[in-house]
PDB file of C-alpha atoms in Angstrom:
ATOM      1  CA  UNK A   2       0.000   0.000   0.000  1.00 79.00           C
ATOM      2  CA  UNK A   3       0.998   3.597  -0.590  1.00 91.00           C
ATOM      3  CA  UNK A   4       2.214   5.544   2.472  1.00 92.00           C
ATOM      4  CA  UNK A   5      -0.742   7.962   2.256  1.00 93.00           C
ATOM      5  CA  UNK A   6      -3.217   5.047   2.222  1.00 95.00           C
ATOM      6  CA  UNK A   7      -1.534   3.632   5.342  1.00 95.00           C
ATOM      7  CA  UNK A   8      -1.757   7.025   7.094  1.00 95.00           C
ATOM      8  CA  UNK A   9      -5.440   7.365   6.155  1.00 96.00           C
ATOM      9  CA  UNK A  10      -6.163   3.841   7.440  1.00 97.00           C
ATOM     10  CA  UNK A  11      -4.356   4.528  10.742  1.00 96.00           C
ATOM     11  CA  UNK A  12      -6.401   7.654  11.443  1.00 96.00           C
ATOM     12  CA  UNK A  13      -9.618   5.962  10.336  1.00 97.00           C
ATOM     13  CA  UNK A  14      -8.956   3.114  12.798  1.00 96.00           C
ATOM     14  CA  UNK A  15      -8.134   5.525  15.640  1.00 95.00           C
ATOM     15  CA  UNK A  16     -11.156   7.732  15.000  1.00 96.00           C
ATOM     16  CA  UNK A  17     -13.551   4.796  14.734  1.00 96.00           C
ATOM     17  CA  UNK A  18     -12.229   3.252  17.967  1.00 94.00           C
ATOM     18  CA  UNK A  19     -11.047   0.097  16.178  1.00 96.00           C
ATOM     19  CA  UNK A  20      -8.037  -1.078  18.181  1.00 96.00           C
ATOM     20  CA  UNK A  21      -7.680  -4.300  16.154  1.00 97.00           C
ATOM     21  CA  UNK A  22      -7.503  -2.383  12.854  1.00 97.00           C
ATOM     22  CA  UNK A  23      -5.040   0.070  14.408  1.00 96.00           C
ATOM     23  CA  UNK A  24      -2.802  -2.756  15.653  1.00 96.00           C
ATOM     24  CA  UNK A  25      -2.965  -4.518  12.273  1.00 97.00           C
ATOM     25  CA  UNK A  26      -1.346  -1.443  10.679  1.00 97.00           C
ATOM     26  CA  UNK A  27       1.674  -1.550  13.008  1.00 97.00           C
ATOM     27  CA  UNK A  28       4.728  -3.783  12.875  1.00 98.00           C
ATOM     28  CA  UNK A  29       4.948  -6.327  15.713  1.00 96.00           C
ATOM     29  CA  UNK A  30       8.037  -4.517  17.068  1.00 97.00           C
ATOM     30  CA  UNK A  31       6.687  -0.972  16.609  1.00 98.00           C
ATOM     31  CA  UNK A  32       8.258   1.735  18.775  1.00 96.00           C
ATOM     32  CA  UNK A  33       6.835   5.187  19.351  1.00 95.00           C
ATOM     33  CA  UNK A  34       6.564   8.164  21.645  1.00 90.00           C
ATOM     34  CA  UNK A  35       3.435  10.188  22.284  1.00 84.00           C
ATOM     35  CA  UNK A  36       3.045  13.879  22.987  1.00 78.00           C
ATOM     36  CA  UNK A  37       0.091  13.056  25.205  1.00 68.00           C
ATOM     37  CA  UNK A  38       2.275  10.823  27.398  1.00 60.00           C
ATOM     38  CA  UNK A  39       5.490  12.831  27.033  1.00 61.00           C
ATOM     39  CA  UNK A  40       5.524  13.971  30.661  1.00 60.00           C
ATOM     40  CA  UNK A  41       6.318  10.381  31.611  1.00 61.00           C
ATOM     41  CA  UNK A  42       8.951  10.157  28.863  1.00 67.00           C
ATOM     42  CA  UNK A  43       7.489   6.824  27.827  1.00 81.00           C
ATOM     43  CA  UNK A  44       8.605   4.935  24.736  1.00 90.00           C
ATOM     44  CA  UNK A  45       5.873   2.486  23.791  1.00 93.00           C
ATOM     45  CA  UNK A  46       6.935  -0.829  22.257  1.00 95.00           C
ATOM     46  CA  UNK A  47       5.118  -3.609  20.451  1.00 97.00           C
ATOM     47  CA  UNK A  48       1.520  -4.747  20.840  1.00 95.00           C
ATOM     48  CA  UNK A  49       1.509  -4.116  24.591  1.00 96.00           C
ATOM     49  CA  UNK A  50       2.704  -0.566  23.965  1.00 94.00           C
ATOM     50  CA  UNK A  51      -0.032   0.051  21.396  1.00 94.00           C
ATOM     51  CA  UNK A  52      -2.641  -1.234  23.844  1.00 95.00           C
ATOM     52  CA  UNK A  53      -1.262   0.861  26.727  1.00 92.00           C
ATOM     53  CA  UNK A  54      -1.227   4.038  24.604  1.00 91.00           C
ATOM     54  CA  UNK A  55      -4.750   3.342  23.346  1.00 92.00           C
ATOM     55  CA  UNK A  56      -6.076   2.813  26.873  1.00 92.00           C
ATOM     56  CA  UNK A  57      -4.323   5.964  28.129  1.00 87.00           C
ATOM     57  CA  UNK A  58      -5.816   8.123  25.366  1.00 87.00           C
ATOM     58  CA  UNK A  59      -9.283   6.547  25.478  1.00 88.00           C
ATOM     59  CA  UNK A  60      -9.289   6.688  29.280  1.00 88.00           C
ATOM     60  CA  UNK A  61      -8.200  10.326  29.553  1.00 89.00           C
ATOM     61  CA  UNK A  62     -10.123  11.976  26.714  1.00 91.00           C
ATOM     62  CA  UNK A  63     -13.774  12.080  25.803  1.00 93.00           C
ATOM     63  CA  UNK A  64     -14.849  12.612  22.179  1.00 93.00           C
ATOM     64  CA  UNK A  65     -11.235  12.416  21.010  1.00 93.00           C
ATOM     65  CA  UNK A  66     -10.506  12.601  17.291  1.00 95.00           C
ATOM     66  CA  UNK A  67      -7.556  13.092  14.999  1.00 95.00           C
ATOM     67  CA  UNK A  68      -7.490  14.952  11.697  1.00 96.00           C
ATOM     68  CA  UNK A  69      -4.747  14.392   9.150  1.00 96.00           C
ATOM     69  CA  UNK A  70      -3.953  17.897   7.870  1.00 97.00           C
ATOM     70  CA  UNK A  71      -0.965  17.097   5.661  1.00 96.00           C
ATOM     71  CA  UNK A  72       1.167  14.124   4.716  1.00 95.00           C
ATOM     72  CA  UNK A  73       4.484  13.852   2.902  1.00 94.00           C
ATOM     73  CA  UNK A  74       6.563  10.778   2.230  1.00 93.00           C
ATOM     74  CA  UNK A  75       9.820   9.794   0.604  1.00 93.00           C
ATOM     75  CA  UNK A  76      10.527   6.086   0.448  1.00 92.00           C
ATOM     76  CA  UNK A  77       9.748   4.506   3.817  1.00 94.00           C
ATOM     77  CA  UNK A  78       9.746   7.818   5.714  1.00 96.00           C
ATOM     78  CA  UNK A  79       6.841  10.179   6.133  1.00 95.00           C
ATOM     79  CA  UNK A  80       5.805  13.276   8.040  1.00 97.00           C
ATOM     80  CA  UNK A  81       2.229  13.878   9.123  1.00 96.00           C
ATOM     81  CA  UNK A  82       0.711  17.117  10.346  1.00 97.00           C
ATOM     82  CA  UNK A  83      -2.243  16.316  12.576  1.00 96.00           C
ATOM     83  CA  UNK A  84      -4.743  17.960  14.861  1.00 96.00           C
ATOM     84  CA  UNK A  85      -6.052  16.110  17.896  1.00 94.00           C
ATOM     85  CA  UNK A  86      -9.193  17.378  19.590  1.00 95.00           C
ATOM     86  CA  UNK A  87     -11.073  16.067  22.562  1.00 94.00           C
ATOM     87  CA  UNK A  88     -12.303  16.823  26.045  1.00 95.00           C
ATOM     88  CA  UNK A  89     -10.080  16.276  29.059  1.00 91.00           C
ATOM     89  CA  UNK A  90     -11.774  16.507  32.473  1.00 91.00           C
ATOM     90  CA  UNK A  91     -14.596  18.519  30.898  1.00 94.00           C
ATOM     91  CA  UNK A  92     -12.234  20.993  29.208  1.00 95.00           C
ATOM     92  CA  UNK A  93     -12.001  21.107  25.394  1.00 96.00           C
ATOM     93  CA  UNK A  94      -8.429  20.437  24.256  1.00 93.00           C
ATOM     94  CA  UNK A  95      -6.954  20.835  20.788  1.00 95.00           C
ATOM     95  CA  UNK A  96      -3.350  20.178  19.857  1.00 92.00           C
ATOM     96  CA  UNK A  97      -1.604  20.392  16.519  1.00 95.00           C
ATOM     97  CA  UNK A  98       1.527  18.314  16.067  1.00 95.00           C
ATOM     98  CA  UNK A  99       3.808  16.747  13.509  1.00 96.00           C
ATOM     99  CA  UNK A 100       4.917  13.140  13.446  1.00 95.00           C
ATOM    100  CA  UNK A 101       7.890  11.508  11.771  1.00 96.00           C
ATOM    101  CA  UNK A 102       6.949   7.994  10.664  1.00 97.00           C
ATOM    102  CA  UNK A 103       9.024   5.034   9.442  1.00 97.00           C
ATOM    103  CA  UNK A 104       7.254   2.321   7.449  1.00 97.00           C
ATOM    104  CA  UNK A 105       8.442  -1.243   6.950  1.00 96.00           C
ATOM    105  CA  UNK A 106       6.696  -3.821   4.785  1.00 95.00           C
ATOM    106  CA  UNK A 107       3.551  -1.698   4.537  1.00 94.00           C
ATOM    107  CA  UNK A 108       3.234  -1.199   8.305  1.00 96.00           C
ATOM    108  CA  UNK A 109       4.189   1.508  10.763  1.00 97.00           C
ATOM    109  CA  UNK A 110       7.466   0.502  12.420  1.00 98.00           C
ATOM    110  CA  UNK A 111       8.294   3.714  14.300  1.00 97.00           C
ATOM    111  CA  UNK A 112       6.887   7.144  14.956  1.00 95.00           C
ATOM    112  CA  UNK A 113       7.533  10.146  17.148  1.00 94.00           C
ATOM    113  CA  UNK A 114       5.575  13.336  17.736  1.00 92.00           C
ATOM    114  CA  UNK A 115       7.017  16.835  17.538  1.00 94.00           C
ATOM    115  CA  UNK A 116       5.851  20.391  18.159  1.00 93.00           C
ATOM    116  CA  UNK A 117       7.361  21.718  14.931  1.00 95.00           C
ATOM    117  CA  UNK A 118       7.476  20.639  11.328  1.00 95.00           C
ATOM    118  CA  UNK A 119      11.234  21.200  11.232  1.00 96.00           C
ATOM    119  CA  UNK A 120      11.833  18.708  14.090  1.00 95.00           C
ATOM    120  CA  UNK A 121       9.678  16.079  12.356  1.00 96.00           C
ATOM    121  CA  UNK A 122      11.380  16.612   8.979  1.00 96.00           C
ATOM    122  CA  UNK A 123      14.800  16.341  10.653  1.00 96.00           C
ATOM    123  CA  UNK A 124      13.815  13.119  12.435  1.00 95.00           C
ATOM    124  CA  UNK A 125      12.585  11.638   9.143  1.00 95.00           C
ATOM    125  CA  UNK A 126      15.616  12.878   7.214  1.00 92.00           C
ATOM    126  CA  UNK A 127      13.331  14.770   4.823  1.00 89.00           C
ATOM    127  CA  UNK A 128      14.577  18.333   5.295  1.00 79.00           C
ATOM    128  CA  UNK A 129      16.572  19.805   2.449  1.00 69.00           C
TER     129      UNK A 129
END
């Protein structure tokens, strides 16, 4: 599958609450960091990491959704620009972020979230 189709499928799975579909799009040994859990400095790994992240997000936020604003890819590397919106303890929250993403065999193998496009492009090796 094309990188953009993978990105679209990931966000569709997250937004529809389909953990199985989300996990099917990730490599077994996936590694990632999350801006939402950055205070703990957690690196999530594998299926257990995906589940833990999912439960953290779904447990903390109500009406949470992600919107893919932009996507660029070169080879197995991509950068997404996304907006997350939800309600946290009754307070509306919206955060825009960038993610650097590494694909392997049509699945997400690694990703990290960043506050700036430049950081994400650097992490993905896509900045000129």
